[in-house]
Structure formats: C-alpha cells, structure tokens
Amino acid sequence: MYLKDLLTKLIEYALVHHLIDEDQIKQSEDKLGEMFLVKNFVATQSQFHIDYTHMMKELIDIAYRNKQFQPDSIDERDAYEAKIIDAVMPSPERVRTVFKQLYKVNPGRATDYLYRLSVDVNYIKKNRLKENISWNYPGKYGHVQMTINLAKPEKDPKDIARALLEPTIIDINIPKCVICKENEQNYYNARMNLRMAPVMLGHELWYFQYSPYQYYNEHAIILHEEHRPMKIWDKTFEYLFDFVDQFPTYFIGSNADLPIVGGSILNHDHFQAGKHHFPIEEAVTIKTYTWQDIIKVEHIKWPLSTVRLSSTSREKLSELASKFLHQWKSYACQELNIVPFTEQTPHNTITPIVRKNHDTYVLDIVFRNNNTNDQYPDGIFHPHQDVHHIKKENIGLIEAMGLAILPGRLKKELELIKTFLHSHTELPDDLIKHKAWINELQLVKDVDDQLLLEQVSQKFERVLEDSGVFKLTELGNKKFHLWIEHILQS
C-alpha cells in the first residue's frame, strides 16, 4: 500500500507543477506501474503527506531492493531518479513545442519555462547546490565572487587534454560525451529528465539546455548538434551575436579551444550562457580607443588580459574581433614569454564573452596562451605550482570573468587547517599540500573563518594574475597598448 501512496504522490506532484495534464495521468500511471511492478496501478486521492526529496528517496530505495539498478551509488541513484521523474514529465517533443510557442510571445517566458521545468524535475539539484559555500571578496580588481563547489569533482588539466586524444566510444546507446544532444532522455549520465530546446546560430542547429551544476544564475549550455571539437574562429562571433539577439537578457561566452586554458569539455563545441552579473563587467578602464568612429575599444584593468569592444554594429564588431583573433594567433613577445607556436602546435587563442545592453553589443576578448616550459610545466599562463593547493584546474570562461569555482575538498581542508593551527598536533596527510601556506598562517594570530576565506580569495586573485599574458606592469601595459594600436591602425 505504501508504494501505491508514493506513486500517487508523484502523480500529484506532477499535476501541481504542470509537468503533465489531466489527460496524461493514465499514461504516467502505466509507466510507473510497469517500472515498479504494480499491476493496474491507478492513482487515488491520498491524505499521505511527503515532500519531493523524501518521496523520491523512498521510491529509489524500493527500486534498489527490487534489484532494478545497481550498485547503490550516488550516480546510479541519480540515474534512476531521472528515470522515475521522466515518467511524469513532458516529452522532449512537447517541451520543444511549448518553448517555441512561448518564445514567439517573449523569449524570457520561453527560458523561464525551461528553467522552471529543469528545477521541478530535479535535473537542477537545488538542494545539493545549497551545500556550496559562497562569498564576495573586495580585491585589487574589484569584487571577486568566490565559491567552493561541492557538486562537481575536481579535474586535472592533463586528464582534460588527454580526453581530446582518446578514441570515441561507438555505441548507439551511449552519448559520445556528457553534453551531446543524445543525452536527452538517456539513462546514461543520469539525463532521463534532461530537456533541451533547439536554437539556430549562424544558420546551424544548436541546443539550449541548463547545466545541472548551476555555477551561477540560470547557467545554460548551448551545444552544437554535432559532436565536434571546440573551435574559436571568425564564425564564433556570429554565433554569439545571434544568441544575444534572440535572448538579450542573457550573456554568452566560450571557453578557449586549447587544453590548459580551455574548459573541462574540449571535444564538443559549446558555449555557456545565463543571467549573471560577473566581476569583469565592473572592471575600470586603463586606456580607451575608437575604431572607424563606430567601435569603442578599451583595455580594462583585469588580471586576465582583456580588450572590451562596444558598438551598435555587430558586423563591425565581428570584423574587428576577427582582426584581434587572427593577429593574436601569431603574436610573439620574448620579453613576456608569449610564444604562439612550438613546432606545429598553436598556443595563442581567446575567450570571447558577449552581452547586449539595449542596442549596444559588448564583446570582451580575453587573450590566452597555453604554452609550457621547464619552470612552469603545467602552463606559463596557468596557476603556478605554489597555488595548486587551492586551484590546479583549468581557468576557463567562468573564472576568467571573476567567479571562482574552487574544489569541494577545500571545505574539509579549511576546517582541518583551523583545527591544526589551534591544536599544534602533527600535520594530517590531507594538509600536506598546504604546508607552505600553513607555515605562513602560523605567524598570524587569531586565524578564524573570515581570515581563511580572505586568504583563499587572495590565492585565487593570484591564480587569475598567473593566467594573464600581458601582466599589469609598466612593460606589460606598454606591449599590450602597442599591439592594440597596431591592430587598430592596420
């Protein structure tokens, strides 16, 4: 009887949250009855009260006891939960239809619909995301947004680079990567409850979906229909401008397309978008230029070397942005350790970010270089080894804009550091990576939570400074301005 009550409550949940209509109840009953081996299941009104989280936990426990999935791991439980909720939510075709209808009325209503749906079916796991730690730090370049993320595992840059070279698994049931369109309503990667909407960018088919990790407000992924590698080229700017024309309340940006300075998924062409105000937007201007009397060009005070282009003409912006891209790919400066190629391997690329302010397009171009040397084997313009204890992963789009995504291990490690500093016991193994930093902290009296977070923020600020190709020094600014002026005059 208890199982039928749970299934009834799931039907009620779906109706209340408009996941299904009254005429779809029978179809959902049949799916759930088949899944849980309940013959002729019919949802009947129940006085039984239970919230979504508890209800789903009970259903997943029952499914595991019935040997419907194994092992009893977080990943498998997430996958089976997605399968359960898929039985009481709109089909991919229905979601596309509704999204298209709402878009014709107002693009914001369309994205609101898809986002709300993603939350209601627990594709975006709000409860789990609440465990993340967030704070703001008033740093040298303005406020930096800090987060310790407990929802996603830390990745090694070498593993990210290696994924580009690994052969693709050929199996029609297994998507080629975690963001392929084939993940939609697919048990693998716990995506049975994923829904996405098609969008046309640059006369090509892309898909709009939300990220389950939600690093920031309405964090969305815009992925190409084909599983093709990341590529920053002239047409990238057309894709980005097309997107903000369709969804003007969102920003959109791309990770760099090279290992070390790129994102965590380089084998599938995609962008990231959303509704969020990033610290880079508040950066002050160091020097201003104009180009053809129609584009404002600014070198902004930001640790990652950035040029900001603003204009009402997207065509002229694309033209100038392409000039910057092409000339940067071959730019070399021995004094600044900027080497564009070693043999046939390219090292220079960009991270582009686009926003729209009424009729004005704002394009930030962040210049990146992924070269290595004996002194910096992990990357000359990558977090250096002395800050790897805080952040070793690639510095991608999100962090380039001033939002730190720090590994979840830090939550435990900061508590251990605080305990160690007050107890003076033997240094735990988990803290060996922090030994040099701890030695510095031992010279400070009254180390508390606030001081530790400030220290972590300063380390992240250093991470960003390490990643800048034209350092904010007299020499760095001089070289950057000479190069900008050369492009604008060419």
mmCIF file of C-alpha atoms in Angstrom, residues 107-357:
data_model
loop_
_atom_site.group_PDB
_atom_site.id
_atom_site.type_symbol
_atom_site.label_atom_id
_atom_site.label_comp_id
_atom_site.label_asym_id
_atom_site.label_seq_id
_atom_site.Cartn_x
_atom_site.Cartn_y
_atom_site.Cartn_z
ATOM 1 C CA PRO A 107 11.954 34.922 -25.236
ATOM 2 C CA GLY A 108 12.130 35.381 -21.468
ATOM 3 C CA ARG A 109 8.972 33.334 -20.971
ATOM 4 C CA ALA A 110 10.486 30.505 -23.008
ATOM 5 C CA THR A 111 13.685 30.371 -20.948
ATOM 6 C CA ASP A 112 11.691 30.758 -17.698
ATOM 7 C CA TYR A 113 9.636 27.711 -18.708
ATOM 8 C CA LEU A 114 12.661 25.528 -19.464
ATOM 9 C CA TYR A 115 14.494 26.618 -16.320
ATOM 10 C CA ARG A 116 11.473 26.041 -14.045
ATOM 11 C CA LEU A 117 10.940 22.619 -15.594
ATOM 12 C CA SER A 118 14.603 21.703 -15.022
ATOM 13 C CA VAL A 119 14.274 22.644 -11.349
ATOM 14 C CA ASP A 120 10.912 20.929 -10.794
ATOM 15 C CA VAL A 121 12.144 17.592 -12.155
ATOM 16 C CA ASN A 122 15.338 17.902 -10.080
ATOM 17 C CA TYR A 123 17.615 17.963 -13.122
ATOM 18 C CA ILE A 124 18.998 21.077 -11.448
ATOM 19 C CA LYS A 125 19.541 19.745 -7.943
ATOM 20 C CA LYS A 126 18.843 22.843 -5.866
ATOM 21 C CA ASN A 127 19.127 21.048 -2.515
ATOM 22 C CA ARG A 128 22.575 19.725 -3.345
ATOM 23 C CA LEU A 129 23.713 23.104 -4.626
ATOM 24 C CA LYS A 130 22.767 24.722 -1.307
ATOM 25 C CA GLU A 131 25.736 22.918 0.243
ATOM 26 C CA ASN A 132 28.149 25.081 -1.786
ATOM 27 C CA ILE A 133 29.989 27.844 0.063
ATOM 28 C CA SER A 134 29.871 31.348 -1.457
ATOM 29 C CA TRP A 135 31.263 34.745 -0.535
ATOM 30 C CA ASN A 136 32.469 38.011 -2.111
ATOM 31 C CA TYR A 137 35.985 39.381 -1.762
ATOM 32 C CA PRO A 138 36.871 43.071 -2.317
ATOM 33 C CA GLY A 139 40.113 42.562 -4.206
ATOM 34 C CA LYS A 140 42.561 44.625 -6.237
ATOM 35 C CA TYR A 141 40.419 44.450 -9.380
ATOM 36 C CA GLY A 142 37.013 44.879 -7.740
ATOM 37 C CA HIS A 143 34.800 42.336 -6.007
ATOM 38 C CA VAL A 144 35.657 38.739 -6.855
ATOM 39 C CA GLN A 145 32.918 36.110 -6.446
ATOM 40 C CA MET A 146 34.132 33.046 -4.580
ATOM 41 C CA THR A 147 32.556 29.579 -4.381
ATOM 42 C CA ILE A 148 33.651 26.225 -3.033
ATOM 43 C CA ASN A 149 31.731 23.790 -5.193
ATOM 44 C CA LEU A 150 30.641 20.515 -3.608
ATOM 45 C CA ALA A 151 28.586 19.283 -6.563
ATOM 46 C CA LYS A 152 31.307 18.551 -9.100
ATOM 47 C CA PRO A 153 34.617 16.665 -8.728
ATOM 48 C CA GLU A 154 37.980 18.365 -9.272
ATOM 49 C CA LYS A 155 39.588 17.650 -12.657
ATOM 50 C CA ASP A 156 43.248 17.502 -13.559
ATOM 51 C CA PRO A 157 44.207 19.595 -16.648
ATOM 52 C CA LYS A 158 46.201 16.651 -18.022
ATOM 53 C CA ASP A 159 43.066 14.469 -17.968
ATOM 54 C CA ILE A 160 41.122 17.163 -19.831
ATOM 55 C CA ALA A 161 43.813 17.382 -22.519
ATOM 56 C CA ARG A 162 44.012 13.580 -22.779
ATOM 57 C CA ALA A 163 40.260 13.345 -23.473
ATOM 58 C CA LEU A 164 40.814 15.138 -26.785
ATOM 59 C CA LEU A 165 43.075 12.326 -27.967
ATOM 60 C CA GLU A 166 41.069 9.355 -26.736
ATOM 61 C CA PRO A 167 39.027 7.429 -29.324
ATOM 62 C CA THR A 168 35.293 7.970 -29.175
ATOM 63 C CA ILE A 169 33.270 5.021 -27.884
ATOM 64 C CA ILE A 170 30.934 3.800 -30.632
ATOM 65 C CA ASP A 171 27.677 2.670 -29.051
ATOM 66 C CA ILE A 172 24.327 3.985 -30.200
ATOM 67 C CA ASN A 173 23.057 3.890 -26.616
ATOM 68 C CA ILE A 174 25.951 5.812 -25.063
ATOM 69 C CA PRO A 175 26.377 9.509 -25.931
ATOM 70 C CA LYS A 176 29.857 10.451 -27.131
ATOM 71 C CA CYS A 177 30.217 12.956 -24.278
ATOM 72 C CA VAL A 178 28.283 14.354 -21.328
ATOM 73 C CA ILE A 179 26.795 17.303 -23.273
ATOM 74 C CA CYS A 180 25.828 15.620 -26.564
ATOM 75 C CA LYS A 181 22.196 16.099 -27.582
ATOM 76 C CA GLU A 182 21.817 12.299 -27.319
ATOM 77 C CA ASN A 183 21.970 12.661 -23.529
ATOM 78 C CA GLU A 184 18.403 13.968 -23.554
ATOM 79 C CA GLN A 185 16.053 11.341 -22.063
ATOM 80 C CA ASN A 186 19.011 8.935 -21.851
ATOM 81 C CA TYR A 187 19.721 6.788 -18.773
ATOM 82 C CA TYR A 188 23.484 7.219 -19.128
ATOM 83 C CA ASN A 189 24.867 10.246 -17.277
ATOM 84 C CA ALA A 190 21.565 10.479 -15.322
ATOM 85 C CA ARG A 191 19.913 12.517 -18.078
ATOM 86 C CA MET A 192 16.478 10.869 -18.427
ATOM 87 C CA ASN A 193 14.979 14.103 -17.053
ATOM 88 C CA LEU A 194 17.021 16.396 -19.313
ATOM 89 C CA ARG A 195 15.097 18.536 -21.792
ATOM 90 C CA MET A 196 16.573 20.975 -24.301
ATOM 91 C CA ALA A 197 15.338 23.391 -26.968
ATOM 92 C CA PRO A 198 16.766 23.894 -30.478
ATOM 93 C CA VAL A 199 18.161 27.309 -31.435
ATOM 94 C CA MET A 200 19.645 28.492 -34.728
ATOM 95 C CA LEU A 201 23.019 30.229 -34.512
ATOM 96 C CA GLY A 202 24.973 31.094 -37.637
ATOM 97 C CA HIS A 203 22.390 29.162 -39.706
ATOM 98 C CA GLU A 204 23.365 25.997 -37.805
ATOM 99 C CA LEU A 205 21.421 23.915 -35.315
ATOM 100 C CA TRP A 206 22.414 24.211 -31.665
ATOM 101 C CA TYR A 207 20.619 23.134 -28.487
ATOM 102 C CA PHE A 208 19.822 25.146 -25.376
ATOM 103 C CA GLN A 209 19.889 23.305 -22.057
ATOM 104 C CA TYR A 210 20.611 24.148 -18.440
ATOM 105 C CA SER A 211 23.624 22.932 -16.508
ATOM 106 C CA PRO A 212 22.833 20.664 -13.540
ATOM 107 C CA TYR A 213 25.688 22.321 -11.624
ATOM 108 C CA GLN A 214 24.389 25.919 -11.886
ATOM 109 C CA TYR A 215 27.627 27.724 -11.135
ATOM 110 C CA TYR A 216 25.668 30.975 -11.483
ATOM 111 C CA ASN A 217 22.115 32.194 -12.108
ATOM 112 C CA GLU A 218 20.373 30.266 -14.931
ATOM 113 C CA HIS A 219 23.650 28.678 -16.027
ATOM 114 C CA ALA A 220 22.922 27.361 -19.522
ATOM 115 C CA ILE A 221 24.863 25.258 -22.037
ATOM 116 C CA ILE A 222 24.465 25.948 -25.763
ATOM 117 C CA LEU A 223 25.773 22.899 -27.631
ATOM 118 C CA HIS A 224 26.230 22.159 -31.304
ATOM 119 C CA GLU A 225 24.086 19.373 -32.724
ATOM 120 C CA GLU A 226 27.254 17.616 -33.926
ATOM 121 C CA HIS A 227 29.867 16.142 -31.618
ATOM 122 C CA ARG A 228 32.715 18.259 -32.955
ATOM 123 C CA PRO A 229 35.728 19.762 -31.130
ATOM 124 C CA MET A 230 35.725 23.261 -29.674
ATOM 125 C CA LYS A 231 36.895 25.840 -32.211
ATOM 126 C CA ILE A 232 37.328 29.602 -31.917
ATOM 127 C CA TRP A 233 37.171 31.125 -35.409
ATOM 128 C CA ASP A 234 35.600 34.028 -37.300
ATOM 129 C CA LYS A 235 32.150 32.465 -37.195
ATOM 130 C CA THR A 236 32.272 32.207 -33.394
ATOM 131 C CA PHE A 237 31.359 35.884 -33.180
ATOM 132 C CA GLU A 238 28.348 35.361 -35.464
ATOM 133 C CA TYR A 239 27.129 32.545 -33.193
ATOM 134 C CA LEU A 240 27.472 34.723 -30.098
ATOM 135 C CA PHE A 241 25.770 37.778 -31.581
ATOM 136 C CA ASP A 242 22.926 35.637 -32.954
ATOM 137 C CA PHE A 243 22.347 34.290 -29.459
ATOM 138 C CA VAL A 244 22.115 37.650 -27.668
ATOM 139 C CA ASP A 245 19.843 38.935 -30.446
ATOM 140 C CA GLN A 246 17.448 36.093 -29.612
ATOM 141 C CA PHE A 247 17.983 36.137 -25.822
ATOM 142 C CA PRO A 248 19.043 39.710 -24.957
ATOM 143 C CA THR A 249 18.766 39.240 -21.180
ATOM 144 C CA TYR A 250 21.487 36.548 -21.243
ATOM 145 C CA PHE A 251 25.237 36.815 -21.660
ATOM 146 C CA ILE A 252 27.035 34.157 -23.691
ATOM 147 C CA GLY A 253 30.693 33.198 -23.859
ATOM 148 C CA SER A 254 33.053 30.483 -24.974
ATOM 149 C CA ASN A 255 35.875 28.701 -23.258
ATOM 150 C CA ALA A 256 39.168 28.824 -25.085
ATOM 151 C CA ASP A 257 39.647 25.938 -27.508
ATOM 152 C CA LEU A 258 43.023 24.711 -26.251
ATOM 153 C CA PRO A 259 44.000 22.499 -23.288
ATOM 154 C CA ILE A 260 45.209 24.158 -20.049
ATOM 155 C CA VAL A 261 43.441 27.463 -20.813
ATOM 156 C CA GLY A 262 40.195 25.900 -22.071
ATOM 157 C CA GLY A 263 37.235 24.428 -20.235
ATOM 158 C CA SER A 264 36.703 20.889 -18.993
ATOM 159 C CA ILE A 265 34.990 19.668 -22.186
ATOM 160 C CA LEU A 266 37.016 20.443 -25.312
ATOM 161 C CA ASN A 267 35.729 17.632 -27.530
ATOM 162 C CA HIS A 268 32.243 19.118 -28.053
ATOM 163 C CA ASP A 269 31.669 22.614 -29.440
ATOM 164 C CA HIS A 270 29.579 24.571 -26.944
ATOM 165 C CA PHE A 271 29.028 27.902 -25.238
ATOM 166 C CA GLN A 272 27.909 28.888 -21.756
ATOM 167 C CA ALA A 273 25.208 31.453 -21.109
ATOM 168 C CA GLY A 274 22.973 32.728 -18.344
ATOM 169 C CA LYS A 275 21.678 35.608 -16.268
ATOM 170 C CA HIS A 276 24.518 36.676 -14.037
ATOM 171 C CA HIS A 277 26.482 39.835 -13.294
ATOM 172 C CA PHE A 278 30.196 38.967 -13.276
ATOM 173 C CA PRO A 279 33.036 40.979 -11.698
ATOM 174 C CA ILE A 280 34.736 41.545 -15.076
ATOM 175 C CA GLU A 281 31.785 43.741 -16.084
ATOM 176 C CA GLU A 282 32.749 46.264 -13.380
ATOM 177 C CA ALA A 283 36.436 46.460 -14.340
ATOM 178 C CA VAL A 284 37.694 50.023 -14.770
ATOM 179 C CA THR A 285 39.316 51.227 -17.981
ATOM 180 C CA ILE A 286 43.064 51.696 -18.331
ATOM 181 C CA LYS A 287 43.040 53.131 -21.845
ATOM 182 C CA THR A 288 40.353 53.879 -24.448
ATOM 183 C CA TYR A 289 40.500 53.969 -28.248
ATOM 184 C CA THR A 290 37.996 54.179 -31.090
ATOM 185 C CA TRP A 291 37.965 52.292 -34.380
ATOM 186 C CA GLN A 292 36.360 53.717 -37.528
ATOM 187 C CA ASP A 293 34.380 56.087 -35.280
ATOM 188 C CA ILE A 294 31.908 53.307 -34.534
ATOM 189 C CA ILE A 295 33.591 50.956 -32.040
ATOM 190 C CA LYS A 296 34.788 51.851 -28.565
ATOM 191 C CA VAL A 297 37.906 49.862 -27.673
ATOM 192 C CA GLU A 298 39.019 49.605 -24.039
ATOM 193 C CA HIS A 299 41.901 47.945 -22.266
ATOM 194 C CA ILE A 300 40.293 47.108 -18.940
ATOM 195 C CA LYS A 301 42.048 46.672 -15.606
ATOM 196 C CA TRP A 302 41.628 42.940 -15.235
ATOM 197 C CA PRO A 303 44.228 40.281 -14.308
ATOM 198 C CA LEU A 304 43.499 38.270 -17.449
ATOM 199 C CA SER A 305 44.468 40.496 -20.397
ATOM 200 C CA THR A 306 41.196 41.753 -21.864
ATOM 201 C CA VAL A 307 40.056 44.128 -24.596
ATOM 202 C CA ARG A 308 36.444 45.346 -24.486
ATOM 203 C CA LEU A 309 34.723 46.264 -27.767
ATOM 204 C CA SER A 310 31.374 48.128 -27.712
ATOM 205 C CA SER A 311 29.184 49.170 -30.644
ATOM 206 C CA THR A 312 25.669 49.069 -32.076
ATOM 207 C CA SER A 313 27.117 47.423 -35.216
ATOM 208 C CA ARG A 314 27.593 43.687 -34.819
ATOM 209 C CA GLU A 315 29.069 43.481 -38.321
ATOM 210 C CA LYS A 316 31.858 45.944 -37.491
ATOM 211 C CA LEU A 317 32.409 44.254 -34.128
ATOM 212 C CA SER A 318 32.829 40.898 -35.869
ATOM 213 C CA GLU A 319 35.273 42.453 -38.311
ATOM 214 C CA LEU A 320 37.454 43.986 -35.598
ATOM 215 C CA ALA A 321 37.182 40.933 -33.325
ATOM 216 C CA SER A 322 38.430 38.747 -36.192
ATOM 217 C CA LYS A 323 41.425 41.071 -36.638
ATOM 218 C CA PHE A 324 42.288 40.673 -32.957
ATOM 219 C CA LEU A 325 41.830 36.898 -33.139
ATOM 220 C CA HIS A 326 43.987 36.359 -36.221
ATOM 221 C CA GLN A 327 46.776 38.687 -35.159
ATOM 222 C CA TRP A 328 46.820 37.223 -31.656
ATOM 223 C CA LYS A 329 47.271 33.707 -33.026
ATOM 224 C CA SER A 330 50.692 34.712 -34.389
ATOM 225 C CA TYR A 331 51.659 37.303 -31.768
ATOM 226 C CA ALA A 332 55.011 36.716 -30.073
ATOM 227 C CA CYS A 333 56.846 38.618 -27.362
ATOM 228 C CA GLN A 334 60.011 37.095 -25.920
ATOM 229 C CA GLU A 335 60.112 39.626 -23.064
ATOM 230 C CA LEU A 336 56.691 38.446 -21.859
ATOM 231 C CA ASN A 337 57.246 34.719 -22.589
ATOM 232 C CA ILE A 338 54.479 34.774 -25.210
ATOM 233 C CA VAL A 339 55.247 32.087 -27.811
ATOM 234 C CA PRO A 340 52.476 31.462 -30.370
ATOM 235 C CA PHE A 341 53.774 28.137 -31.739
ATOM 236 C CA THR A 342 56.176 25.336 -30.833
ATOM 237 C CA GLU A 343 56.779 23.344 -33.999
ATOM 238 C CA GLN A 344 53.229 22.968 -35.395
ATOM 239 C CA THR A 345 51.393 23.292 -32.080
ATOM 240 C CA PRO A 346 49.423 26.552 -31.602
ATOM 241 C CA HIS A 347 49.399 28.232 -28.194
ATOM 242 C CA ASN A 348 47.506 31.511 -28.636
ATOM 243 C CA THR A 349 43.710 31.660 -28.517
ATOM 244 C CA ILE A 350 40.937 33.709 -26.899
ATOM 245 C CA THR A 351 37.974 33.527 -24.556
ATOM 246 C CA PRO A 352 35.171 35.693 -26.046
ATOM 247 C CA ILE A 353 32.192 36.964 -23.995
ATOM 248 C CA VAL A 354 29.164 38.861 -25.358
ATOM 249 C CA ARG A 355 26.422 40.839 -23.619
ATOM 250 C CA LYS A 356 23.811 43.192 -25.019
ATOM 251 C CA ASN A 357 22.852 46.488 -23.382
#
